[in-house]
XYZ file of N, CA and C in Angstrom:
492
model
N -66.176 -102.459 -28.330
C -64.903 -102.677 -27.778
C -64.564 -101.582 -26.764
N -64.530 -101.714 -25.815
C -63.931 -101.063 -24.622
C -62.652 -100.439 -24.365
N -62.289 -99.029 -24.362
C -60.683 -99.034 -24.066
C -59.777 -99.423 -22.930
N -58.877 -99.849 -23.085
C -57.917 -100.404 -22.405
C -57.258 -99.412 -21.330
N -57.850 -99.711 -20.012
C -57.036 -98.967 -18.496
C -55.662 -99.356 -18.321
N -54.793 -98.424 -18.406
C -53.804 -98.550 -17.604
C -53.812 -99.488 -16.276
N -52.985 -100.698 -16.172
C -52.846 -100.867 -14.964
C -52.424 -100.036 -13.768
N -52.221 -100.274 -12.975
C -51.405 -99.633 -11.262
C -50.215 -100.087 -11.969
N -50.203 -101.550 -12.185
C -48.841 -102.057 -11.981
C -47.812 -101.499 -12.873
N -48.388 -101.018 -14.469
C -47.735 -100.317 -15.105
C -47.226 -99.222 -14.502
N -48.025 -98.274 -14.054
C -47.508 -97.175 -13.552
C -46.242 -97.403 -12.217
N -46.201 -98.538 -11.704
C -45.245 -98.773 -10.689
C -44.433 -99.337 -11.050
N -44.318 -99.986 -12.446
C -43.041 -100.534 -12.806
C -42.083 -99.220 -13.722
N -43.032 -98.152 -14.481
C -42.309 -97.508 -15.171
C -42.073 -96.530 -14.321
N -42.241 -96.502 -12.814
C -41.650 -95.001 -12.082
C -40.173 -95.886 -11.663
N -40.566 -96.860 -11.623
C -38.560 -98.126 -11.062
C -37.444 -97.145 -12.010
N -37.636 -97.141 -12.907
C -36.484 -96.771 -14.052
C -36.169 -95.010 -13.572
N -37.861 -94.396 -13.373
C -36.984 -92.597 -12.656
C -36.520 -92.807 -11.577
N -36.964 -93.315 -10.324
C -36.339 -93.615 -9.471
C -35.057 -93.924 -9.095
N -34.274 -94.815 -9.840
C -33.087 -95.391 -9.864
C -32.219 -94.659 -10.617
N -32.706 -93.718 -11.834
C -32.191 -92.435 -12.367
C -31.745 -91.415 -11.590
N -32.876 -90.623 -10.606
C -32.751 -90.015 -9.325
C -31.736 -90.539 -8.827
N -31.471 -91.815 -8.173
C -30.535 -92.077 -6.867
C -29.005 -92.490 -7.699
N -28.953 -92.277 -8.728
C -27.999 -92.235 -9.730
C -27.321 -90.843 -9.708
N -28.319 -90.024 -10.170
C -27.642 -88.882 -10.624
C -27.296 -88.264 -8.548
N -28.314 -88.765 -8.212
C -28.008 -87.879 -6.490
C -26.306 -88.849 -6.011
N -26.111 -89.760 -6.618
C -25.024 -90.190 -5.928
C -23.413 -89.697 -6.701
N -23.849 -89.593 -8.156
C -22.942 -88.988 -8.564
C -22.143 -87.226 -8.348
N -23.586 -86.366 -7.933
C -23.191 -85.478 -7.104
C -22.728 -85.101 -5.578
N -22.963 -86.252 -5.019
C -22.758 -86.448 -3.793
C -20.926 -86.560 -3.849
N -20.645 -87.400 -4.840
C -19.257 -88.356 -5.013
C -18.697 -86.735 -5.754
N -18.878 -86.080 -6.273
C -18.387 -84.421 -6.227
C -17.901 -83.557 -5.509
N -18.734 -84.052 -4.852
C -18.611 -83.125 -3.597
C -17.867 -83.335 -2.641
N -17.694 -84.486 -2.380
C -16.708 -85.654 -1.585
C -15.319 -85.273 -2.174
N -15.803 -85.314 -3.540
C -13.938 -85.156 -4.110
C -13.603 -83.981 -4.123
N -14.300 -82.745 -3.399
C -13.396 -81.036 -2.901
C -12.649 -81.358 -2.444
N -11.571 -80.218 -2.673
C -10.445 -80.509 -1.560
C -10.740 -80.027 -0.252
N -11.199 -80.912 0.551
C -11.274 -80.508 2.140
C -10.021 -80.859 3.254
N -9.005 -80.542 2.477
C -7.928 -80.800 3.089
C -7.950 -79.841 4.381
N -6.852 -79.492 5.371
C -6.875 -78.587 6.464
C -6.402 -77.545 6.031
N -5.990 -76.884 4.635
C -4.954 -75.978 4.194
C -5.853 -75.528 3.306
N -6.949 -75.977 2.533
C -7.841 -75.893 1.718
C -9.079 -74.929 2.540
N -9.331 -75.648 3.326
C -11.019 -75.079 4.810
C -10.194 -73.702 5.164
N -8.824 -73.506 5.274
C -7.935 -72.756 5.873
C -8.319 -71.519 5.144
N -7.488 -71.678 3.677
C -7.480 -71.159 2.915
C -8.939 -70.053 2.396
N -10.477 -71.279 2.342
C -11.399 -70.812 2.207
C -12.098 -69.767 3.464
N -11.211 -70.116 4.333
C -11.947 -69.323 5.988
C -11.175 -68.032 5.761
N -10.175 -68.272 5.180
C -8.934 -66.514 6.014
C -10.067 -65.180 5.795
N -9.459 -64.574 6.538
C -10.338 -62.999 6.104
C -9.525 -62.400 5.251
N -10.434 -61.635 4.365
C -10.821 -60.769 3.397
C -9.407 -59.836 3.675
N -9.346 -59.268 4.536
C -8.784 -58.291 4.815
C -7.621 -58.359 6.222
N -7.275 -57.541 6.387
C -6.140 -57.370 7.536
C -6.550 -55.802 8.454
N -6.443 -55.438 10.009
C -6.575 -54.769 10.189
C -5.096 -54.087 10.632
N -4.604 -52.698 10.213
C -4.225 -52.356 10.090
C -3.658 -50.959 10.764
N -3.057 -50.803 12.334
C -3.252 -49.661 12.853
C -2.021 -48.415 12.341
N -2.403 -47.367 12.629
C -1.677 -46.242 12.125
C 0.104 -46.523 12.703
N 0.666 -46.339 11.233
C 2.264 -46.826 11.834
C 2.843 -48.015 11.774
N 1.627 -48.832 11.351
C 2.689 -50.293 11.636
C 2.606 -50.533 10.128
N 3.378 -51.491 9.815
C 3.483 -51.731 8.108
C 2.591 -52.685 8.086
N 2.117 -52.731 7.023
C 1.257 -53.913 6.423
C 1.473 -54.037 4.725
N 0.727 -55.605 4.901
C 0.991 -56.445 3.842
C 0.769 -55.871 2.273
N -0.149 -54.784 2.870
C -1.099 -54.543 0.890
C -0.854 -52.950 1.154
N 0.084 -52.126 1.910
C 0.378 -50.857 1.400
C 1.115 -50.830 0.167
N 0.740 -49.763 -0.390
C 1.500 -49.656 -1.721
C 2.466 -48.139 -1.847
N 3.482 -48.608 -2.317
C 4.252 -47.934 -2.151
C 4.956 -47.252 -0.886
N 4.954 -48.114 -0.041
C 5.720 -47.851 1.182
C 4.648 -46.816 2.077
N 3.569 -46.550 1.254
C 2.742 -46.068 2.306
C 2.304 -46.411 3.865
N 2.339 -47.684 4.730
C 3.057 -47.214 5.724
C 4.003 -47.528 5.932
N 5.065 -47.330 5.687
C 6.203 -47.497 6.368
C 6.382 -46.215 7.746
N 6.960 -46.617 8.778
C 6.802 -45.476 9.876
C 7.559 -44.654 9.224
N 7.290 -43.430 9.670
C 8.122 -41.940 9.490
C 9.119 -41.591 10.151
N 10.031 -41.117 9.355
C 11.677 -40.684 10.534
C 11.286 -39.963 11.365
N 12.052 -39.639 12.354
C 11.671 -38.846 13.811
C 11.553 -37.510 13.557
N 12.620 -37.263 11.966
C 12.403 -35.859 11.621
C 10.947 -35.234 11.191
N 10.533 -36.497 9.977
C 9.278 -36.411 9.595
C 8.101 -36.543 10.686
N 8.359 -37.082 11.654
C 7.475 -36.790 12.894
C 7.312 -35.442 13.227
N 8.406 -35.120 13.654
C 8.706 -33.475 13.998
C 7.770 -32.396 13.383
N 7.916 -32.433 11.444
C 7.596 -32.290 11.008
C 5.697 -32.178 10.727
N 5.057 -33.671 11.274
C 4.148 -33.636 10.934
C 3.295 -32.969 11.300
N 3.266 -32.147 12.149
C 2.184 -31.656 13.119
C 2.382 -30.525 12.272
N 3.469 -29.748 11.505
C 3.378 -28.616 10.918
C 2.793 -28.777 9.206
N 2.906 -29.581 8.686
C 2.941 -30.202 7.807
C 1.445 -31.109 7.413
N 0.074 -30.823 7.579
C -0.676 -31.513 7.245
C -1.274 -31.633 5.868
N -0.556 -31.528 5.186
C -0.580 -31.911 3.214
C -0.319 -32.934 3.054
N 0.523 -33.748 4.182
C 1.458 -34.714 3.915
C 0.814 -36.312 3.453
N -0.847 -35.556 4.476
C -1.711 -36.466 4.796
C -2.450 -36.417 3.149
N -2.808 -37.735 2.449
C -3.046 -38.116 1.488
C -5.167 -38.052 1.368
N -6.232 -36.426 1.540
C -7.076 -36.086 1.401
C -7.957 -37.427 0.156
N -7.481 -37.343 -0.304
C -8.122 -38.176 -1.407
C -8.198 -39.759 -1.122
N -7.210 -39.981 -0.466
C -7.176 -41.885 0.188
C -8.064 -42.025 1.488
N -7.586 -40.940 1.856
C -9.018 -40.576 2.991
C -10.498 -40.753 3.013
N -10.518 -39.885 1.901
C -12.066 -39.564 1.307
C -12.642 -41.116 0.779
N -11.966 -41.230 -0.149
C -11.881 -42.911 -0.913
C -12.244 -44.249 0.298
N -11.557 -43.978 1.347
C -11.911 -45.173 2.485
C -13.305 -44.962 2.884
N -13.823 -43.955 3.306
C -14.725 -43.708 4.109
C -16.403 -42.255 3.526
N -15.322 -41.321 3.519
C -16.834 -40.457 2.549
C -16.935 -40.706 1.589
N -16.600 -41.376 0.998
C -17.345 -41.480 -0.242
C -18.822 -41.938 -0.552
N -18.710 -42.996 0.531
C -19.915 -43.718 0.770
C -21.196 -42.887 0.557
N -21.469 -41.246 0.823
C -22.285 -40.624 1.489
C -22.552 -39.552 0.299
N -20.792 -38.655 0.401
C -20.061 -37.761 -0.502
C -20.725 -38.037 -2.236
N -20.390 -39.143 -2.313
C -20.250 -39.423 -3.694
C -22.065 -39.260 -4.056
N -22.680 -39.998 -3.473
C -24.289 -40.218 -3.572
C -25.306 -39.222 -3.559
N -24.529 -38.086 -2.543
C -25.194 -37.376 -1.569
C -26.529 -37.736 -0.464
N -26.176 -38.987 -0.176
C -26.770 -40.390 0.701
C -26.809 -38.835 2.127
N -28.518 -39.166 2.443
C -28.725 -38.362 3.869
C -28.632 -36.716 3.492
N -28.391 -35.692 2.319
C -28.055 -34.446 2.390
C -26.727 -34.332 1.931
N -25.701 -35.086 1.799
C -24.423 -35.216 2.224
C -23.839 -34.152 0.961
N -23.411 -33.294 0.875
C -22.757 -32.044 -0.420
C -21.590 -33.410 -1.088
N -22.015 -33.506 -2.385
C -21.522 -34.056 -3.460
C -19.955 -33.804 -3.799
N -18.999 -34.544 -3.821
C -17.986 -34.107 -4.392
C -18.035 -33.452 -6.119
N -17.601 -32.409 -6.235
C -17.557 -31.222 -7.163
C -18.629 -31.054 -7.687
N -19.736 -31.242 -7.020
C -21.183 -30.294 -7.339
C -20.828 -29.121 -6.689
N -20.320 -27.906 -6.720
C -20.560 -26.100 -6.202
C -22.152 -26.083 -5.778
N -22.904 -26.292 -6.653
C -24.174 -26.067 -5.614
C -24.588 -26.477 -4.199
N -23.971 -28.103 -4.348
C -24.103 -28.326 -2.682
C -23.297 -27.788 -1.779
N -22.078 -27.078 -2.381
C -20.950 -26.904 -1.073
C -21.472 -25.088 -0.708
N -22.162 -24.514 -1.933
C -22.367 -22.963 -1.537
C -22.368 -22.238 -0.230
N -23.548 -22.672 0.045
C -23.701 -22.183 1.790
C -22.630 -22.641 2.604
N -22.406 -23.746 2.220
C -21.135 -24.674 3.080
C -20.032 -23.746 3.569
N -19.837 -23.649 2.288
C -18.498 -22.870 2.090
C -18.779 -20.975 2.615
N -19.442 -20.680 2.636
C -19.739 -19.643 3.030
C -19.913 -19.260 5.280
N -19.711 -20.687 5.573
C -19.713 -20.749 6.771
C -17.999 -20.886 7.326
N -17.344 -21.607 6.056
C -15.551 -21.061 6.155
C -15.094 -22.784 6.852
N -13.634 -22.584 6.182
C -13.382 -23.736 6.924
C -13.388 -23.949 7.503
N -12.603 -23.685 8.846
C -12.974 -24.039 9.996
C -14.146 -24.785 10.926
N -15.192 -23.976 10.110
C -16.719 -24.317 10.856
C -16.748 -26.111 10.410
N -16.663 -26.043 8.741
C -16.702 -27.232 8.217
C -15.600 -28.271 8.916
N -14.168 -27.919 8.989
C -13.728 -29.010 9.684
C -14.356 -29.879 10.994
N -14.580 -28.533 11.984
C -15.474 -28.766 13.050
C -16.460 -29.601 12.720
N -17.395 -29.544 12.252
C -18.622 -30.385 11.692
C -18.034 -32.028 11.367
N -17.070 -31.752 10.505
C -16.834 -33.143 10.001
C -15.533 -33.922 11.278
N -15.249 -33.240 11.874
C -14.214 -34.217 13.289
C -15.140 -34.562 13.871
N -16.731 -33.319 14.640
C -17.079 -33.864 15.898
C -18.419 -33.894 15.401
N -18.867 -33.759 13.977
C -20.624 -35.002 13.115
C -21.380 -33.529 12.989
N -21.993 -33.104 12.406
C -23.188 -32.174 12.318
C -24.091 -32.913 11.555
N -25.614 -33.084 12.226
C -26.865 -33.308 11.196
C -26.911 -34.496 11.093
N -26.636 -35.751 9.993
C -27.005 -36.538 9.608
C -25.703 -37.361 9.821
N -23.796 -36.276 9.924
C -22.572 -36.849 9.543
C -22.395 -37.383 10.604
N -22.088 -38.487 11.438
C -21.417 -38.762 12.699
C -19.834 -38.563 12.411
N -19.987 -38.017 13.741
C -18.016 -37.566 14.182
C -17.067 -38.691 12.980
N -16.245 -37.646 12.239
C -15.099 -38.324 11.764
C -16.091 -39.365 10.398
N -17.267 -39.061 10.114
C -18.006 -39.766 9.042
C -17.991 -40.905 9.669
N -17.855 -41.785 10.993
C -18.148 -42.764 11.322
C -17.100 -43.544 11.290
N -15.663 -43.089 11.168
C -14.340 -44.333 11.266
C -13.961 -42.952 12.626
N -13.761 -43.373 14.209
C -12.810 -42.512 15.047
C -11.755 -42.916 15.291
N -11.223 -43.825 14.152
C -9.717 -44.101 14.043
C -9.201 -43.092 13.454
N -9.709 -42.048 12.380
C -9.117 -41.263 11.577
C -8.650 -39.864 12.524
N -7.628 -39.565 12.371
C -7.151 -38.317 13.250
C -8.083 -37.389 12.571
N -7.872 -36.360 13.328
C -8.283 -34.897 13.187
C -7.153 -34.166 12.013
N -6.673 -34.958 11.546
C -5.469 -34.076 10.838
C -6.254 -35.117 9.290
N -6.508 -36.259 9.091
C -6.840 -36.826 8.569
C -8.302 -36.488 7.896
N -8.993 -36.430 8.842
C -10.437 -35.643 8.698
C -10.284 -33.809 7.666
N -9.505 -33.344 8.237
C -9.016 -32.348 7.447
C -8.566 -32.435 6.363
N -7.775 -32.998 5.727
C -7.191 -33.744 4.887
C -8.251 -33.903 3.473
N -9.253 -34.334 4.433
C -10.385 -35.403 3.240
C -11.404 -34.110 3.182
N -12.095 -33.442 3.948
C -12.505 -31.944 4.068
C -11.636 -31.229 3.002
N -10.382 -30.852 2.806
C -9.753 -29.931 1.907
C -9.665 -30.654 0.641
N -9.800 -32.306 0.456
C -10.191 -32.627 -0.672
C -11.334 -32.388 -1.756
N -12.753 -32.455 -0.529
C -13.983 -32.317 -1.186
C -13.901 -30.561 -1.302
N -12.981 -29.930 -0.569
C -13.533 -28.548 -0.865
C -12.685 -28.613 -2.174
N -11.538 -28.732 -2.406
C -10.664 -28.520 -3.828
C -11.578 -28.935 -4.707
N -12.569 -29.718 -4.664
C -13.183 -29.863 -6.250
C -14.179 -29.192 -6.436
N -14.654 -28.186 -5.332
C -15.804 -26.931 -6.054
C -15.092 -25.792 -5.861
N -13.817 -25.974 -5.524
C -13.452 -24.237 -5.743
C -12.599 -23.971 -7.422
């Protein structure tokens, strides 16, 4: 007795049933997808940016605590004598940290003393200099030249406060 071959035809009638499974399940995801909301307020919604740009002085949406609100004319007056006023740590937080924190490129660690040693031995000044107009690896201002020179200082007397 001989065993029994599979036909072709078997094999082409029992792929009918995956087939029609396939274009089943592909249509039911299709009909999913169809039913997003692709309204014009929806695409809107999914497009906005992330963020807002934000220039020095004008108010915006996600300051906190009245942080910018503009400054009285007195507090203007004021500011140029007055650079404490400037918030070192929100500074640092936007922008060195990136580098600061890692020590990404050489960069002296916030409150490691070993990296700031020599640093600090060259005096502030030198260091502000370095960090407004880039030494070595830092580009000018750590790479935002929106940040004033009073600002840059600011974030400089931050990283020095945590190794002295």
């Amino acid at each position: 007795m001989q065993a029994r071959q599979p036909s072709a035809s078997f094999l082409t009638r029992s792929s009918l049933p995956v087939s029609l499974s396939a274009m089943l399940f592909s249509v039911l995801v299709s009909s999913q997808a169809l039913a997003a909301d692709n309204s014009h307020d929806a695409i809107a919604e999914r497009l906005k940016p992330v963020g807002e740009l934000c220039l020095k002085g004008e108010n915006c949406a996600g300051d906190m605590a009245g942080a910018g609100q503009q400054p009285s004319a007195a507090a203007e007056s004021d500011s140029a004598s007055a650079p404490s006023a400037i918030d070192g740590e929100k500074v640092y937080g936007g922008i060195c940290m990136a580098c600061h924190t890692t020590g990404a490129a050489g960069a002296p660690r916030l409150g490691e003393a070993g990296d700031w040693e020599a640093r600090l031995a060259k005096g502030d000044e030198t260091l502000y200099t370095h960090a407004i107009e880039g030494f070595n690896a830092m580009p000018a201002k750590g790479g935002n030249p929106a940040l004033s020179d009073e600002e840059v200082k600011a974030a400089v007397d931050y990283l020095l406060d945590s190794v002295r």
